[in-house]
Coordinates of C-alpha atoms and ligand atoms in Angstrom, one line a residue:
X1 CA 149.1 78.0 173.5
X2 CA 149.6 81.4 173.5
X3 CA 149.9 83.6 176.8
X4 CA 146.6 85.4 176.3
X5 CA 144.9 82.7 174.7
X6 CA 141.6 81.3 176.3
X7 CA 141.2 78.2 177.5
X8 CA 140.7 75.3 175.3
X9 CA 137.3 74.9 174.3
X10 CA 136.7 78.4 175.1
X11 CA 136.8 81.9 173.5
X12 CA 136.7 85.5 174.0
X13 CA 133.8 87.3 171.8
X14 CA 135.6 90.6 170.7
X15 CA 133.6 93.7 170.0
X16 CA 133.7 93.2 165.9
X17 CA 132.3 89.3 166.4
X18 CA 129.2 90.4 168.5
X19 CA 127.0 91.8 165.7
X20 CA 126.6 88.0 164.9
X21 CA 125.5 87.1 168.7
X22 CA 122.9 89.6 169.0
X23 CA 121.7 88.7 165.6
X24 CA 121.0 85.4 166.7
X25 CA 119.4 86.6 170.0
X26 CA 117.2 89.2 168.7
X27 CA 115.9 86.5 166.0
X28 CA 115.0 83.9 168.6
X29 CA 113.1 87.2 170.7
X30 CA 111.1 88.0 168.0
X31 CA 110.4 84.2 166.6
X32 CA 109.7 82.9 169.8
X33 CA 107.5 86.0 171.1
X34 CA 105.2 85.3 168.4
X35 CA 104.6 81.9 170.1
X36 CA 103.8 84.0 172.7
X37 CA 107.7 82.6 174.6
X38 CA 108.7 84.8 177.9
X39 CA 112.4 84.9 178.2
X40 CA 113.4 83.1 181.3
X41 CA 117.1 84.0 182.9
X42 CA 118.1 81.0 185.4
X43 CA 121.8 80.8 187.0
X44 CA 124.6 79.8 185.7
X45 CA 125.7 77.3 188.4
X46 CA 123.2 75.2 190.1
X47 CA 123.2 72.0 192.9
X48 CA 124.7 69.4 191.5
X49 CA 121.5 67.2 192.1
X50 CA 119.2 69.3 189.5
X51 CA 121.8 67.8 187.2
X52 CA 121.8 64.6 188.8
X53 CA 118.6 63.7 188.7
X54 CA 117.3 65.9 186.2
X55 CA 119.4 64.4 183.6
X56 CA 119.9 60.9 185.1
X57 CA 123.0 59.3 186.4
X58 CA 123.2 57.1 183.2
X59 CA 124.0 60.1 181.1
X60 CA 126.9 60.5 179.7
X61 CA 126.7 64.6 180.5
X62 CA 126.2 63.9 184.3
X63 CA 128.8 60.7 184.4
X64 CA 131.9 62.3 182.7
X65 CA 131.1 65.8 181.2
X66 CA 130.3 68.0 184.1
X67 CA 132.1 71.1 185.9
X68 CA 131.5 70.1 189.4
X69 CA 132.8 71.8 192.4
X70 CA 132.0 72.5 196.3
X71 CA 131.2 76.1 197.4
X72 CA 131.6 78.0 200.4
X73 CA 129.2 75.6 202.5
X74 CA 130.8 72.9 200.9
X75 CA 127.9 72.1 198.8
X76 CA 128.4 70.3 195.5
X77 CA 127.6 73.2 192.5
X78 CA 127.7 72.3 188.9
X79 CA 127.9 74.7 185.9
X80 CA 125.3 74.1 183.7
X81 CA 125.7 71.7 181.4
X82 CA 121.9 72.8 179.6
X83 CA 119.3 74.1 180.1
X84 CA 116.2 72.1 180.7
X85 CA 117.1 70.7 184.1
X86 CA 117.6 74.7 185.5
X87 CA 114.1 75.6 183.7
X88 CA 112.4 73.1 185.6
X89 CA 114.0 73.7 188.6
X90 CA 112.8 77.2 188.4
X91 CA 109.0 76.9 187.0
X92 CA 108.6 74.8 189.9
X93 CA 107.9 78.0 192.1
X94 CA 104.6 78.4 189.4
X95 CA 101.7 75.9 188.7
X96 CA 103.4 73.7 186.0
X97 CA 103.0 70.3 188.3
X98 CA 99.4 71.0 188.2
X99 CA 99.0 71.1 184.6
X100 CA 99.2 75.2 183.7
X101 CA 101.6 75.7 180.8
X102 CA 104.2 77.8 180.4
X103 CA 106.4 79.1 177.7
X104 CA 109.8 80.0 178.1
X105 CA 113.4 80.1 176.6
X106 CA 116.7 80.9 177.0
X107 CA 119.4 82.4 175.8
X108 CA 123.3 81.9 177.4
X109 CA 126.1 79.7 177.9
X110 CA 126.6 76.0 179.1
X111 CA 129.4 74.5 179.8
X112 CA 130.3 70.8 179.2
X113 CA 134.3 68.8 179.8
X114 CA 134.0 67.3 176.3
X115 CA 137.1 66.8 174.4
X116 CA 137.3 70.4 172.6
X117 CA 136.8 69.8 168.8
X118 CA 135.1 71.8 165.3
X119 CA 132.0 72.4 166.8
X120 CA 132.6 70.8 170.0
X121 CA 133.2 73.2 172.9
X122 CA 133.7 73.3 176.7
X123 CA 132.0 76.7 177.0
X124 CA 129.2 76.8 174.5
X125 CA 126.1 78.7 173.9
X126 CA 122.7 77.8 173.9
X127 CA 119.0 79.3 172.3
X128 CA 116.6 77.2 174.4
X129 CA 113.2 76.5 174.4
X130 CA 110.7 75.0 176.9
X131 CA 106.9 74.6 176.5
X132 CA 106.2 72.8 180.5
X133 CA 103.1 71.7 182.3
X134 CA 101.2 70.1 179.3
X135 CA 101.0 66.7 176.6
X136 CA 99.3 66.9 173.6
X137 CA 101.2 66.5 170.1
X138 CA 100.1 69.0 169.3
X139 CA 102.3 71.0 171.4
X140 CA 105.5 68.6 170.0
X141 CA 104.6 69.6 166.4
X142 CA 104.2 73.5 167.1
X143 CA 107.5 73.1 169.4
X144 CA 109.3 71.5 166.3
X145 CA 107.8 74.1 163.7
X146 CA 108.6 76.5 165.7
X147 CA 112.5 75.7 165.6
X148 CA 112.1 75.4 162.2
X149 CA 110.4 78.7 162.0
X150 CA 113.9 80.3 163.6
X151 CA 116.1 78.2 161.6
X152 CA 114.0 80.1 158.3
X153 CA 114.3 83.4 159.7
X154 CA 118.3 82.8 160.0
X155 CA 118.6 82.4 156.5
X156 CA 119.9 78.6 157.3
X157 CA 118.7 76.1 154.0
X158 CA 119.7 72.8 154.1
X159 CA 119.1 71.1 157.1
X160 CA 117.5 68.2 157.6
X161 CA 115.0 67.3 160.5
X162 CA 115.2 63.5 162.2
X163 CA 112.6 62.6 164.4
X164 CA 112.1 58.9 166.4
X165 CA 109.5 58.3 169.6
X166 CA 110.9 57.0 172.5
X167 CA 107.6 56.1 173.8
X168 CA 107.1 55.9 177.7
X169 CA 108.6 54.1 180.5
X170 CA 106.1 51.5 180.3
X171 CA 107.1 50.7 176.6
X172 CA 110.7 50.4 177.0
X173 CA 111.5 47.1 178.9
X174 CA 109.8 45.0 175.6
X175 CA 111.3 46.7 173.4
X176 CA 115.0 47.1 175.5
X177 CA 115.0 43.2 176.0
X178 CA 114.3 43.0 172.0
X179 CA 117.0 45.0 171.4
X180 CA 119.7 43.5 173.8
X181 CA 118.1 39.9 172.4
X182 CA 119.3 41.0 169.0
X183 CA 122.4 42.7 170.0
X184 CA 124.1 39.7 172.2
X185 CA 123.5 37.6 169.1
X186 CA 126.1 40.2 167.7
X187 CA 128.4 40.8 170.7
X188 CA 131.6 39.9 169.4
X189 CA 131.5 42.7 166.6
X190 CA 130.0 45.2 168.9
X191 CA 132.6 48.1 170.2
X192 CA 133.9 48.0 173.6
X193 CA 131.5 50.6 174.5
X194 CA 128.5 49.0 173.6
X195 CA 129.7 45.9 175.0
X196 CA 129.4 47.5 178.2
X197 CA 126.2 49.6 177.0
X198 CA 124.6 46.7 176.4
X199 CA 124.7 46.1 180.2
X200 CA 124.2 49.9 181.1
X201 CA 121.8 51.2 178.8
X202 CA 121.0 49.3 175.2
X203 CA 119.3 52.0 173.8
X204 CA 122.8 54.0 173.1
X205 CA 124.0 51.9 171.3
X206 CA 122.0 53.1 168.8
X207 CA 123.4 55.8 168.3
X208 CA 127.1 54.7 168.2
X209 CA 129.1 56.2 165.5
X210 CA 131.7 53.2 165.3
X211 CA 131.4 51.6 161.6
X212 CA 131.3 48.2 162.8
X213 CA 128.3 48.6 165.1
X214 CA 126.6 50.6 162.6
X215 CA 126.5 47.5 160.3
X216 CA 124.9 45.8 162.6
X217 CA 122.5 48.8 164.4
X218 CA 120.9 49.0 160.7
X219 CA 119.5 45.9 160.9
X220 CA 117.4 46.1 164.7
X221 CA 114.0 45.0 164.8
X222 CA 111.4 47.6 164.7
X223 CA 111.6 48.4 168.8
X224 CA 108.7 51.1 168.2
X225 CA 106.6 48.6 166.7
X226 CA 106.3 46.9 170.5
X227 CA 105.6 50.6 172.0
X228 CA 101.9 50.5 172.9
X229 CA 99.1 51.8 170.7
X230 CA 98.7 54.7 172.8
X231 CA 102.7 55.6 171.9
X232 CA 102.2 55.0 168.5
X233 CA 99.0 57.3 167.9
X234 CA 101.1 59.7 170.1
X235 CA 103.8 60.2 167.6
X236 CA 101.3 59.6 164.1
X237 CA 99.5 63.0 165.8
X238 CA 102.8 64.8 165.9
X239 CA 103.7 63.3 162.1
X240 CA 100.5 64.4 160.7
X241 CA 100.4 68.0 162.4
X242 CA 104.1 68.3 160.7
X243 CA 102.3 66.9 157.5
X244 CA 99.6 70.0 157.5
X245 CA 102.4 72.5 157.7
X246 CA 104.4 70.8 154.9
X247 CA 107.0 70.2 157.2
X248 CA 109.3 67.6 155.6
X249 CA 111.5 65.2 158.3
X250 CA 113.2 62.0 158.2
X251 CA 112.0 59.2 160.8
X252 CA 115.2 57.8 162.1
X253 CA 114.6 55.1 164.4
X254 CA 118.6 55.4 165.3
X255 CA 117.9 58.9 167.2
X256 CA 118.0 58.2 170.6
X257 CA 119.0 61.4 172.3
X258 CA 122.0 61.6 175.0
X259 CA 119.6 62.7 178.1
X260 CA 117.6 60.7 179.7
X261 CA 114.6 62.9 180.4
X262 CA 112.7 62.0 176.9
X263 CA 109.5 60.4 176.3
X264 CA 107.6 60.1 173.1
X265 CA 109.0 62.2 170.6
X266 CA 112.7 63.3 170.1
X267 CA 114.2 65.0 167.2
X268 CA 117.5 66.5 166.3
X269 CA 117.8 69.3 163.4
X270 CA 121.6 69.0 160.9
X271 CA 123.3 70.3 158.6
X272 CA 125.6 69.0 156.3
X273 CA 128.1 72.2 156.4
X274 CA 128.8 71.3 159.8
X275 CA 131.6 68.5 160.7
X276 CA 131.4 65.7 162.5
X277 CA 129.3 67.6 165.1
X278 CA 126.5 67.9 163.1
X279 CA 123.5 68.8 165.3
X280 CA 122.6 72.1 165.4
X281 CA 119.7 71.9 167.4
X282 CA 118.1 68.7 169.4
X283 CA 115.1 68.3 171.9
X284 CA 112.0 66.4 172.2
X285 CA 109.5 65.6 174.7
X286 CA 110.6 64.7 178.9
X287 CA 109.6 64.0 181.7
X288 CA 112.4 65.4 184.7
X289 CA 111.9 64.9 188.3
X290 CA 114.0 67.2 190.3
X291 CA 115.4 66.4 193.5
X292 CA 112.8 66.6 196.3
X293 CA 109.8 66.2 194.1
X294 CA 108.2 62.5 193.2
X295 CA 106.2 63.9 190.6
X296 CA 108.5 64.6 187.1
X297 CA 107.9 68.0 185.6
X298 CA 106.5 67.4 181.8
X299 CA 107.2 69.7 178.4
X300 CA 108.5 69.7 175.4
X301 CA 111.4 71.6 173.8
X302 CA 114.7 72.1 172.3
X303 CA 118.1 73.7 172.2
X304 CA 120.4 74.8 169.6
X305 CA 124.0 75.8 169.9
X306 CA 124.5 78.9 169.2
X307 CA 128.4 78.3 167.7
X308 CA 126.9 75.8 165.2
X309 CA 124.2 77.6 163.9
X310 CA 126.8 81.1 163.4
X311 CA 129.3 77.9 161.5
X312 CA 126.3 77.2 159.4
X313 CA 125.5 80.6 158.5
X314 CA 128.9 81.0 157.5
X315 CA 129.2 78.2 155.6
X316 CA 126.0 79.4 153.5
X317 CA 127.5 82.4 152.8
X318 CA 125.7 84.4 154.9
X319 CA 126.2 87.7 156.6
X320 CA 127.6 87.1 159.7
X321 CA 125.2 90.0 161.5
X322 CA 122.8 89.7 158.9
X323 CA 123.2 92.7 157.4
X324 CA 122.1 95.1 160.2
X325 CA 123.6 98.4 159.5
X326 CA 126.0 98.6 161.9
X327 CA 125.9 102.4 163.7
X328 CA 128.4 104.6 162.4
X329 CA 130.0 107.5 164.1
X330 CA 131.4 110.8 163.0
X331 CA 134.9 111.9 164.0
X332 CA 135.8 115.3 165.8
X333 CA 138.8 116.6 165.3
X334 CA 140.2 119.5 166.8
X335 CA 143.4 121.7 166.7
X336 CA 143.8 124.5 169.2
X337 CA 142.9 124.9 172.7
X338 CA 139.5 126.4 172.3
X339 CA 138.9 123.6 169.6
X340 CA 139.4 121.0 172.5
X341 CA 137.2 122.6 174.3
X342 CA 134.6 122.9 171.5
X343 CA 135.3 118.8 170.5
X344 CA 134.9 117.7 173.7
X345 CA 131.8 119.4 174.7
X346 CA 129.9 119.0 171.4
X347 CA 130.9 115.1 172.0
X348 CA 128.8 115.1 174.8
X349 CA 125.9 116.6 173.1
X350 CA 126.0 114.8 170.0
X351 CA 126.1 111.4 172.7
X352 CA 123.2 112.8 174.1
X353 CA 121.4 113.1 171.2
X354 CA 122.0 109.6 170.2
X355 CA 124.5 110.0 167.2
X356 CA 128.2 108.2 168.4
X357 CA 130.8 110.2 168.1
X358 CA 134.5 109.5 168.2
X359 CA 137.9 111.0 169.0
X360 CA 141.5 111.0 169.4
X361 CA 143.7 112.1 172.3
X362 CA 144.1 116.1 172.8
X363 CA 147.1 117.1 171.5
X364 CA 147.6 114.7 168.4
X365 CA 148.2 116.4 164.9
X366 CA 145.4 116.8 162.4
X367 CA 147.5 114.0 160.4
X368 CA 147.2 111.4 163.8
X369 CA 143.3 112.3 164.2
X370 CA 142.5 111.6 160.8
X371 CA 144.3 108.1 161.3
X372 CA 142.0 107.2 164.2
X373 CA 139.0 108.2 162.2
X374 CA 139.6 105.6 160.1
X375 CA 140.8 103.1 163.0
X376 CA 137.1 104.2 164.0
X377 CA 135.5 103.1 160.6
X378 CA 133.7 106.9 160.6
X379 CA 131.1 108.5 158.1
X380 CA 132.2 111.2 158.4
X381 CA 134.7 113.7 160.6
X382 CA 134.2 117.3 161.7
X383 CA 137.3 119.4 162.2
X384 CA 137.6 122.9 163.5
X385 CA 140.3 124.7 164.5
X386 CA 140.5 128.4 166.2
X387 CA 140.1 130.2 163.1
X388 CA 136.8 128.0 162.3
X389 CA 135.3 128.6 165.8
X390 CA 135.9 132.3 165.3
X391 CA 133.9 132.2 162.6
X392 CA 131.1 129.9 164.0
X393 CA 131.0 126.9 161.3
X394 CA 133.3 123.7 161.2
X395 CA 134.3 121.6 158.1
X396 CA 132.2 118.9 157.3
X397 CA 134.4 115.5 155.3
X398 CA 132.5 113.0 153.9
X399 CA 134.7 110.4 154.6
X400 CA 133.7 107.9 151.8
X401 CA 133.3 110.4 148.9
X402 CA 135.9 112.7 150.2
X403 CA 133.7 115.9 149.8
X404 CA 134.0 118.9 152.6
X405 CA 132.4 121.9 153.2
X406 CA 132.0 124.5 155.7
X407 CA 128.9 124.1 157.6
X408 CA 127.3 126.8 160.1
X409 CA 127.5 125.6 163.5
X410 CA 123.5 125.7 163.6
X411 CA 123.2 123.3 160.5
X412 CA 125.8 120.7 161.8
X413 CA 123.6 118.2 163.5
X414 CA 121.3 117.8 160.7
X415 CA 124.4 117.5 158.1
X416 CA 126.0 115.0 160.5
X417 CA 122.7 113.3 160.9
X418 CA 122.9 112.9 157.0
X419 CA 126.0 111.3 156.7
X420 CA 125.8 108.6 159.9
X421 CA 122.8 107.3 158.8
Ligands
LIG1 P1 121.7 68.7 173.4 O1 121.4 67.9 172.2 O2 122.6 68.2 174.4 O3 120.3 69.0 174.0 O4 122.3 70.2 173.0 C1 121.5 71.0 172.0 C2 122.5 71.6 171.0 O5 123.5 72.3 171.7 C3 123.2 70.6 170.1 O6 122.5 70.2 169.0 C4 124.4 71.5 169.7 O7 124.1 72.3 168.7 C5 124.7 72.3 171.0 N1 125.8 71.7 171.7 C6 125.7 70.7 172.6 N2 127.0 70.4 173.1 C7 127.8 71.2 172.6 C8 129.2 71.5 172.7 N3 130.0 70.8 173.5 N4 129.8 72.4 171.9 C9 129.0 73.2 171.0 N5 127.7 73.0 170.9 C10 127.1 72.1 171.6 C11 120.1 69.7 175.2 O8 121.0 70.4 175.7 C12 118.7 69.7 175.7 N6 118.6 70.5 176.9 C13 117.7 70.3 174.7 C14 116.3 70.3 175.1 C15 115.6 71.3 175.6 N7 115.5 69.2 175.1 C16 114.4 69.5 175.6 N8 114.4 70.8 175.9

């Protein structure tokens, strides 16, 4: 690893990369203000219970994954791992227990000990939606078009949506006993992992990647079949209301989810230019009661990582800041002493005025400045020297065509203005 390298799973986000970050960010602001979305700004670190409890012990996030430490008063902080748990934690200072909905998402990191991998990182980001206080499928099916809506506006073709119900608490023990009934018959091909998962928590293993335990996971009995009619109608509301829009999705009864917070419906969005790790985006329904509280806090939502969906884009081909025009300055360069102080004060003004400007150290030769202006990717450069300030104009290049001219001091703003735009 080199000296100045990052940690693994990590990375820095130079100046030239971030075009592609605000890209993403301004697309989710303007797709998810149309669904009327607030952007919501929670901290980065919160008690480890939030986690805890929000997420469930069970999970694999909260068991092995998490960046846990004590802080000054000793008490136990985690760094995000998502962003659901933090959400709820803070709309719980507004009405959402008693049924008032509220919109919000999210835009920022997370940060997860997984084993660092294409796709897979220990500091990743996050676009995050939550839609609290409120059931109704209808409210899943907007959620989902919604995602679907910012996946369309990102130039991203391709991907396929999965969707499963994981009905309610009250569903699950008749259809979990079905399920370890039919996997114990199968134990001795199972994985270790879903040996002991079939003790722990049955339903994971049916999401298991292991070949073997596929085999066998394709043939379960229909668990949602048990789920009560109430479930079922649930999730044929959300499938119909995708139906209107001409949504197209897969129902894959293997899509669990990793949290423990869903009810109902859960569905996961990938893509088939991505690895292994080939969710972009993955939410559903939940229900998450946060330490403190005995009633859970309901909504609906969904994240997608950030990192995957810039690995997609550039996998279609597509422009990494999607083809915003990027600013671009004019160079000043100056030979003389009352040339510096000419450069540096109309600098200033042109700043003011909202055009960027760039320079090189006083003192370099013409041949040195006209190198930076070029480091600096510039339009255009103005260069005066003594002689051209005696006589009130400057020369005007045209850095891509190569053109100059004298221009009149008065005139120089609107010529300038010409070339940076
Ligand atoms: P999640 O499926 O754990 O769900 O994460 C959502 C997305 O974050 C994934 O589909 C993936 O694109 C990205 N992601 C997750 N882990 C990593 C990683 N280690 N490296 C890179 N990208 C990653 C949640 O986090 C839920 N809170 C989503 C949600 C919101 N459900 C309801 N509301």
């Amino acid at each position: 690893m080199a000296k100045s390298a990052p940690l693994p799973g990590t990375s820095d986000i130079f100046p030239n990369e971030v075009g592609a970050w605000r890209f993403l960010e301004e697309t989710a602001r303007s797709v998810f203000g149309r669904f009327n979305y607030g952007e919501l700004r929670t901290p980065i670190f919160e008690a480890t219970e939030v986690f805890q409890r929000g997420l469930g012990d069970e999970t694999e996030v909260v068991q092995k994954e998490m960046y846990t430490f004590n802080d000054r008063g000793g008490r136990s902080v985690t760094l995000r791992p998502e962003g659901t748990a933090g959400t709820m934690r803070a709309l719980l200072n507004t009405d959402v227990l008693n049924g008032v909905e509220q919109r919000v998402f999210y835009i920022g990191p997370m940060f997860r000990g997984e084993r660092p991998a294409a796709g897979r990182r220990r500091q990743f980001h996050q676009v995050g939606v939550e839609n609290v206080g409120r059931v109704a499928p209808e409210l899943d099916a907007e959620t989902i078009a919604m995602l679907l809506a910012f996946l369309e506006e990102l130039g991203i073709t391709g991907a396929t949506l999965k969707l499963n119900t994981r009905g309610v608490a009250a569903d699950r023990p008749a259809a979990a006993a079905a399920l370890k009934e039919f996997f114990s018959k199968h134990v001795d091909l199972l994985c270790e992992d879903c040996r002991k998962r079939l003790e722990g928590n049955v339903w994971r293993i049916l999401d298991c990647k292991v070949e073997s335990c596929r085999e066998i996971i394709a043939n379960v009995p229909d668990y949602a079949g048990m789920f009560s009619e109430s479930s079922r109608e649930y999730f044929q509301e959300v499938c119909k209301r995708l139906d209107w829009l001409g949504i197209k999705y897969e129902i894959d009864p293997f899509l669990v989810r990793g949290l423990d917070y869903y009810v109902h419906t859960v569905f996961e969005i990938t893509h088939p230019g991505l690895g292994a790790q080939n969710a972009i985006a993955g939410g559903g329904r939940y229900e998450l009661t946060l330490p403190g509280e005995s009633k859970p806090v309901i909504g609906v939502g969904f994240a997608a990582g950030m990192e995957r969906l810039m690995m997609v884009r550039e996998a279609l081909n597509l422009p990494a800041n999607g083809n915003e025009k990027e600013p671009r300055c004019v160079f000043i360069a100056a030979l003389g002493e009352a040339a510096e102080e000419f450069k540096f004060k109309y600098a200033a003004e042109l700043r003011k005025q909202g055009i960027a400007v760039a320079t090189e150290l006083a003192g370099k030769s013409m041949k040195a400045q006209m190198r930076a202006a070029n480091r600096f990717n510039a339009a255009c450069a103005v260069i005066v020297g003594d002689e051209e300030l005696a006589k009130g104009v400057a020369v005007l290049k045209d850095l891509a065509g190569g053109e100059q001219k004298e221009v009149a001091f008065a005139d120089l703003k609107t010529e300038i203005e010409k070339l940076v735009k």
